[in-house]
Short mmCIF file of C-alpha atoms in Angstrom, two decimals:
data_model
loop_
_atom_site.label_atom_id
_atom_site.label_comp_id
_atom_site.label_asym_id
_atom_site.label_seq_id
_atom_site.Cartn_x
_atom_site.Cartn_y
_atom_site.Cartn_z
CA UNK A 27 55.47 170.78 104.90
CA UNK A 28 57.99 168.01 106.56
CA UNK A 29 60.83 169.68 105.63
CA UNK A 30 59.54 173.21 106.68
CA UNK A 31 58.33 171.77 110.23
CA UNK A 32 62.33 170.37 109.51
CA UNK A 33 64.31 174.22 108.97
CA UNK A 34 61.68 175.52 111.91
CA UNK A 35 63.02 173.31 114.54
CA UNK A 36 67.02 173.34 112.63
CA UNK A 37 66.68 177.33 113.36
CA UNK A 38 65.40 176.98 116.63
CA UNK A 39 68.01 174.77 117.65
CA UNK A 40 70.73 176.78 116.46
CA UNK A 41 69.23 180.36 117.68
CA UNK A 42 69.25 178.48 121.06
CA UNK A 43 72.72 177.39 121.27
CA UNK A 44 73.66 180.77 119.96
CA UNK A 45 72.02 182.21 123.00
CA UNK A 46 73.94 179.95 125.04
CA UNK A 47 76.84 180.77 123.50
CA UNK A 48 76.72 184.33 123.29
CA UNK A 49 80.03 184.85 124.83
CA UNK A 50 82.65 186.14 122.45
CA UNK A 51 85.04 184.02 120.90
CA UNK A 52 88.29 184.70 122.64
CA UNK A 53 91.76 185.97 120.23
CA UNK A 54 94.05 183.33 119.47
CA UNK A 55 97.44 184.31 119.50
CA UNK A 56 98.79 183.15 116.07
CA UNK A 57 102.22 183.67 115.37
CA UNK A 58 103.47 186.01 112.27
CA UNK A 59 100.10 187.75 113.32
CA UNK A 60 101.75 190.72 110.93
CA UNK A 61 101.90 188.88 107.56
CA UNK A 62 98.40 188.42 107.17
CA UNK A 63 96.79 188.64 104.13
CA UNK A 64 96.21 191.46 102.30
CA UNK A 65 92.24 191.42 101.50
CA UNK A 66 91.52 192.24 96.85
CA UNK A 67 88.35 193.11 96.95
CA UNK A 68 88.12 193.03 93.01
CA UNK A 69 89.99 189.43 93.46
CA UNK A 70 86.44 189.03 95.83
CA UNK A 71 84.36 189.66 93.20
CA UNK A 72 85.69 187.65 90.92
CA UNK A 73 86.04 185.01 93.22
CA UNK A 74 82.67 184.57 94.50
CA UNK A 75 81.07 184.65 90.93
CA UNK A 76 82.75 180.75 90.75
CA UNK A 77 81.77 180.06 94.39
CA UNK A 78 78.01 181.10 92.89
CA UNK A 79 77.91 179.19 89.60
CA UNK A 80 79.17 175.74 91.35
CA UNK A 81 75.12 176.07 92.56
CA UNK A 82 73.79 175.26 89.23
CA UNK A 83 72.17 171.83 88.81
CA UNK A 84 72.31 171.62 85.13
CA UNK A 85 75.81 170.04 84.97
CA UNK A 86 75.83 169.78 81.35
CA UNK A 87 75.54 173.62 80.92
CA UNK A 88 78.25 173.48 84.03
CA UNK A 89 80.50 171.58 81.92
CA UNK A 90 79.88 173.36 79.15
CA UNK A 91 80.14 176.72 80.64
CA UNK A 92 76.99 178.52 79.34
CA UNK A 93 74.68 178.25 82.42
CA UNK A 94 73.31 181.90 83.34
CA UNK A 95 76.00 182.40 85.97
CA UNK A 96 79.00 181.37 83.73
CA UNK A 97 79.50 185.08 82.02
CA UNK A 98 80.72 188.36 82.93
CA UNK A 99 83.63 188.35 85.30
CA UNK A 100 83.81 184.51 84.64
CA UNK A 101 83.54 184.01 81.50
CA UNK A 102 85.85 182.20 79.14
CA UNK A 103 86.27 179.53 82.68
CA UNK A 104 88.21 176.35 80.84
CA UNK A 105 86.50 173.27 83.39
CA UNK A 106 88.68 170.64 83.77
CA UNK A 107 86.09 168.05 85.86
CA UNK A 108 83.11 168.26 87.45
CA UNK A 109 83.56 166.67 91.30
CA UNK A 110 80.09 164.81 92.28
CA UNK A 111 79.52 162.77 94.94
CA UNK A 112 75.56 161.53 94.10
CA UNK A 113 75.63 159.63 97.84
CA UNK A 114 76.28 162.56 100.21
CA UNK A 115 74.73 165.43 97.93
CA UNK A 116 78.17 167.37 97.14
CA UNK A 117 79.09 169.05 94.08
CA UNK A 118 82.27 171.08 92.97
CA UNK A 119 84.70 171.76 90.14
CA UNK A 120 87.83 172.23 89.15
CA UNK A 121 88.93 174.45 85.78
CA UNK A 122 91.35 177.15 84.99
CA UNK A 123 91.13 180.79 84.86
CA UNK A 124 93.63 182.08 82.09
CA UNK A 125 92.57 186.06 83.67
CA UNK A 126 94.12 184.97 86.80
CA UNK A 127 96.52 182.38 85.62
CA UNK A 128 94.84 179.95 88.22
CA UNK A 129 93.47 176.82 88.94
CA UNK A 130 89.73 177.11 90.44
CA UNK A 131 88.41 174.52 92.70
CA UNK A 132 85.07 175.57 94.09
CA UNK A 133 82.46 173.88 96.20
CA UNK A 134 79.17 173.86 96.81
CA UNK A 135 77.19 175.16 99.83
CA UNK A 136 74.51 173.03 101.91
CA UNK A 137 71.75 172.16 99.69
CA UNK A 138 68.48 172.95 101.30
CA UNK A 139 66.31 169.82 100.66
CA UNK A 140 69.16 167.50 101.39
CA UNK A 141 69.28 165.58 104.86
CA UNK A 142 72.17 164.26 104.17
CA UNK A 143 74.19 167.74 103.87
CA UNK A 144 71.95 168.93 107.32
CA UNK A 145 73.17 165.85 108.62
CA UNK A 146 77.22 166.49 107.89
CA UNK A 147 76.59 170.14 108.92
CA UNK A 148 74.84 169.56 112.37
CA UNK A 149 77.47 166.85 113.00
CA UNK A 150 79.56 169.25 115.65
CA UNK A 151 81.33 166.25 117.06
CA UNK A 152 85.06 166.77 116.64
CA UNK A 153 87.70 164.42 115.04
CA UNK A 154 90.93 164.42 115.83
CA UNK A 155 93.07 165.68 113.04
CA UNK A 156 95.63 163.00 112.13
CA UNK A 157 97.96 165.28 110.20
CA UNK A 158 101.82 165.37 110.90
CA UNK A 159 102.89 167.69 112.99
CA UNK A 160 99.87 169.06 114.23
CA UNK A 161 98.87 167.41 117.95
CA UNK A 162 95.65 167.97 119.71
CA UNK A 163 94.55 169.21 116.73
CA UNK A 164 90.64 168.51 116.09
CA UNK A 165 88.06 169.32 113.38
CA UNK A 166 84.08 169.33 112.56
CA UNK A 167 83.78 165.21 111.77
CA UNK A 168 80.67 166.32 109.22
CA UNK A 169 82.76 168.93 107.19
CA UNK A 170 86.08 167.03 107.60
CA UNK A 171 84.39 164.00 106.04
CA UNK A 172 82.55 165.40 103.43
CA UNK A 173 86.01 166.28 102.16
CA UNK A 174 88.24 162.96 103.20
CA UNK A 175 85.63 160.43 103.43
CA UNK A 176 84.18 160.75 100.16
CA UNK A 177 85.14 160.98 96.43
CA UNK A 178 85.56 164.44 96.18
CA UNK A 179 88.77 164.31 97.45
CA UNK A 180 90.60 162.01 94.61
CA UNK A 181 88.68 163.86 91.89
CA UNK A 182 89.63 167.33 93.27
CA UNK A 183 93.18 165.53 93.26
CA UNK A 184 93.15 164.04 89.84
CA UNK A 185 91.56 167.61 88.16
CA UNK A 186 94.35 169.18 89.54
CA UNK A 187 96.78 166.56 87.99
CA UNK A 188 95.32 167.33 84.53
CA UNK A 189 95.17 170.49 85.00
CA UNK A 190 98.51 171.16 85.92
CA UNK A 191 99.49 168.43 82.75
CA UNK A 192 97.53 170.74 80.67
CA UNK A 193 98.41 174.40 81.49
CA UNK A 194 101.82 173.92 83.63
CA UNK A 195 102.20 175.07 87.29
CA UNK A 196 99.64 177.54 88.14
CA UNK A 197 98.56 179.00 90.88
CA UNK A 198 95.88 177.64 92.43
CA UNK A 199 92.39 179.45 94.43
CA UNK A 200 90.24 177.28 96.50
CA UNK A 201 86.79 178.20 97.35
CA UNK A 202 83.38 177.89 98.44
CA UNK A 203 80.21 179.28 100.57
CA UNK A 204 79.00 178.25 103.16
CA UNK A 205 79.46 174.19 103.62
CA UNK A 206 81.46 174.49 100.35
CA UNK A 207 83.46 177.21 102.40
CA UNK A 208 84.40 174.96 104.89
CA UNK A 209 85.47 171.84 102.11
CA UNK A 210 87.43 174.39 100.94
CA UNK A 211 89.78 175.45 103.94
CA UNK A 212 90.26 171.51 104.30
CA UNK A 213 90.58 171.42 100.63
CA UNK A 214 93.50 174.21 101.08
CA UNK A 215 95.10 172.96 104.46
CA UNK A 216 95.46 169.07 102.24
CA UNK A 217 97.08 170.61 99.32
CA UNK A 218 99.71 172.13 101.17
CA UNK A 219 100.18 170.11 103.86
CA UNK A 220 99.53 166.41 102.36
CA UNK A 221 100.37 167.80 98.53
CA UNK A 222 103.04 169.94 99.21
CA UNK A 223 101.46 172.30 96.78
CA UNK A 224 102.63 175.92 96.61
CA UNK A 225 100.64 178.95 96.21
CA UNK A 226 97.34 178.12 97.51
CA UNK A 227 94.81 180.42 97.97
CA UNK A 228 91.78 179.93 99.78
CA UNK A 229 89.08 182.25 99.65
CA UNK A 230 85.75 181.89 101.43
CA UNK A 231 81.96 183.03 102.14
CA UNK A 232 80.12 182.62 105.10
CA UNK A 233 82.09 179.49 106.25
CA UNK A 234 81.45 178.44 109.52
CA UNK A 235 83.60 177.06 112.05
CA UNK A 236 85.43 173.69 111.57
CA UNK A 237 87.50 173.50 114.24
CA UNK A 238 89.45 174.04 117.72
CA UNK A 239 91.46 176.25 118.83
CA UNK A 240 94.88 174.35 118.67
CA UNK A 241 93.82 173.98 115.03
CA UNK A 242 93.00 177.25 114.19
CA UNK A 243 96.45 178.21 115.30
CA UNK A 244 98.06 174.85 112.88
CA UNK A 245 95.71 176.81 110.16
CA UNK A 246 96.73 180.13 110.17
CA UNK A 247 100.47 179.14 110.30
CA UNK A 248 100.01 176.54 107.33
CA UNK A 249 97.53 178.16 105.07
CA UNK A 250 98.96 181.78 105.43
CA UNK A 251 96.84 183.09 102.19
CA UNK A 252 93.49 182.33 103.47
CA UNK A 253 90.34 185.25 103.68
CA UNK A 254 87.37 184.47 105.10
CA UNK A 255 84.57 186.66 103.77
CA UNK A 256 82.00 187.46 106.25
CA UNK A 257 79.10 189.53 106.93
CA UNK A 258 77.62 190.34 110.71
CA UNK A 259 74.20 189.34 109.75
CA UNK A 260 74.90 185.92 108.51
CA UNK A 261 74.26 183.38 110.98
CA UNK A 262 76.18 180.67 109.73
CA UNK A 263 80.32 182.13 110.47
CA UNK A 264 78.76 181.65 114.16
CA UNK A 265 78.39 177.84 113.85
CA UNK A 266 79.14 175.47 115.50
CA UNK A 267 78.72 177.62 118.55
CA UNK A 268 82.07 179.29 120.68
CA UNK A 269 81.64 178.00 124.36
CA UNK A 270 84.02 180.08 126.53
CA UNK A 271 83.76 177.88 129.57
CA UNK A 272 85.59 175.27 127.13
CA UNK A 273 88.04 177.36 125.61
CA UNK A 274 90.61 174.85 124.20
CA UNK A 275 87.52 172.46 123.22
CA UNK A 276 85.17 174.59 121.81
CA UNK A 277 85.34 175.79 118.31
CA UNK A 278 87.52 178.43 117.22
CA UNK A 279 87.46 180.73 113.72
CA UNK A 280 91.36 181.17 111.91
CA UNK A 281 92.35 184.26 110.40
CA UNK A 282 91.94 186.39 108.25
CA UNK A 283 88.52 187.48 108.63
CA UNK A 284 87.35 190.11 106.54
CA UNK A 285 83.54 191.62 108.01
CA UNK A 286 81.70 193.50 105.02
CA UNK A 287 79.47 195.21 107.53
CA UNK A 288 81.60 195.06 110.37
CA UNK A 289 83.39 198.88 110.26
CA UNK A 290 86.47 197.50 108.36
CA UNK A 291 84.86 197.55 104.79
CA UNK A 292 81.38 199.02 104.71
CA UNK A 293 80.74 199.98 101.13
CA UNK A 294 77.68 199.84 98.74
CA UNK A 295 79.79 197.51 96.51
CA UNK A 296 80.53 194.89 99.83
CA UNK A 297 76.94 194.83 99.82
CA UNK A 298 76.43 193.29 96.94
CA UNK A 299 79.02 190.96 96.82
CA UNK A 300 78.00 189.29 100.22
CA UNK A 301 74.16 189.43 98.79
CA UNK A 302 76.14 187.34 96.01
CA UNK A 303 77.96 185.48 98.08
CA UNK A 304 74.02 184.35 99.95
CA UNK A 305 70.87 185.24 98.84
CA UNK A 306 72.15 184.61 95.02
CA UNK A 307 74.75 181.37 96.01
CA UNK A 308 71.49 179.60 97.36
CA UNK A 309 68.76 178.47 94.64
CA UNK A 310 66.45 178.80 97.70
CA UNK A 311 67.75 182.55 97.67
CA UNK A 312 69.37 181.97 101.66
CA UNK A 313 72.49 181.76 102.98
CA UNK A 314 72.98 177.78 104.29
#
């Protein structure tokens, strides 16, 4: 009852600073606007099938790979580790994909019954962005943390080390829904950036906004193979709200956005992946 009276008021909150907000986010001009992306949906598919098991709680069938989301397009998934952080109530892994010739790192989404991943996703405050070569720079402090400040990051880190000891250089695919969408674009932006690692791509689902607009530009010029998979319902790509009366301050989304209901792609088979990609990512059955 405590935490329903707990999502009532959460949702109220949010619907009103959407209202607030309802200006439209403003372009940024990002440079080499042309070499975008070039969206796979089947790659989507795929993709979002490891973005939905990292939701199962069983780890040892995680592990193991026999849980009842590990089959079909995923199956035959080698995991390398398991990334848990009991504390702050985050969970990922890290494996390889011999059908792509890829290492996997996926996170996991905001867990409903945790205060602790309400708390890092509510924290809007923004932290500057201590990266080199990238002034003024700022980011969520909640989602930024739950990556830096925790021990996610050295195990995501040391899977990729074994990983890569294991099965050579591959390519590696970074994702995530939700929360775990957001991990993942700092996940992405600290392998290339702090790791120097090459062919990174980050792929995610209903992330929400993590930071402003001078670093949405850094983003986009940094982490050129990144796809954000959205859906025009989902209330969550919206968050933290866009201010336009604090343009440079406010939050700001980086490219490439891809809408599955927005005109671009509006097929049966979009549908259902961004049903995938929320009702089914969420034990709870909704997108967090």
């Amino acid at each position: 009852m405590i935490m329903g009276r707990r999502r009532c008021l959460i949702l109220v909150i949010l619907v009103s600073l959407l209202a607030f907000s309802r200006a439209r986010e403003l372009r940024i001009k990002h440079k080499h606007i042309d070499h975008l992306p070039i969206y796979n949906h089947t790659l989507a598919t795929i993709v979002v099938h490891y973005a939905s098991a990292v939701y199962i709680s069983d780890l040892t069938e995680l592990f193991t790979w026999t849980c009842s989301r590990c089959d079909g397009l995923i199956e035959g998934f080698q995991i390398i580790d398991l990334i848990i952080d009991v504390q702050h109530c985050l969970q990922g892994f890290v494996g390889v994909a011999t059908d792509l010739n890829a290492i996997i790192i996926a996170f996991r989404g905001t867990q409903e019954h945790s205060i602790q991943n309400w708390v890092e996703d509510l924290y809007w405050k923004q932290l500057d962005l201590n990266y080199p070569g990238m002034p003024d720079a700022m980011v969520h402090h909640g989602f930024y943390s739950a990556y830096h400040n925790t021990t996610v990051r050295p195990g995501v880190l040391n899977a990729i080390h074994k990983a890569k000891k294991f099965y050579g250089d591959l390519d590696i695919i970074v994702t995530g829904h939700s929360m775990g969408g957001a991990m993942a674009a700092f996940c992405g932006l600290d392998l290339i950036v702090n790791r120097e690692a090459k062919n990174v791509q980050v792929m995610t689902f209903g992330q929400p906004r993590i930071g402003n607009a001078v670093f949405a530009t850094y983003y986009s010029q940094l982490v050129p193979n990144m796809i954000r998979v959205t859906h025009e319902h989902d209330i969550v790509p919206h968050l933290p709200p866009y201010f336009s009366h604090f343009p440079q301050k406010t939050y700001h989304h980086f490219p490439r956005e891809v809408n599955l209901m927005g005109g671009f792609i509006n097929t049966t088979l979009s549908t259902s992946l961004y049903q995938t990609a929320t009702s089914f990512l969420s034990p709870a059955g909704v997108a967090v």
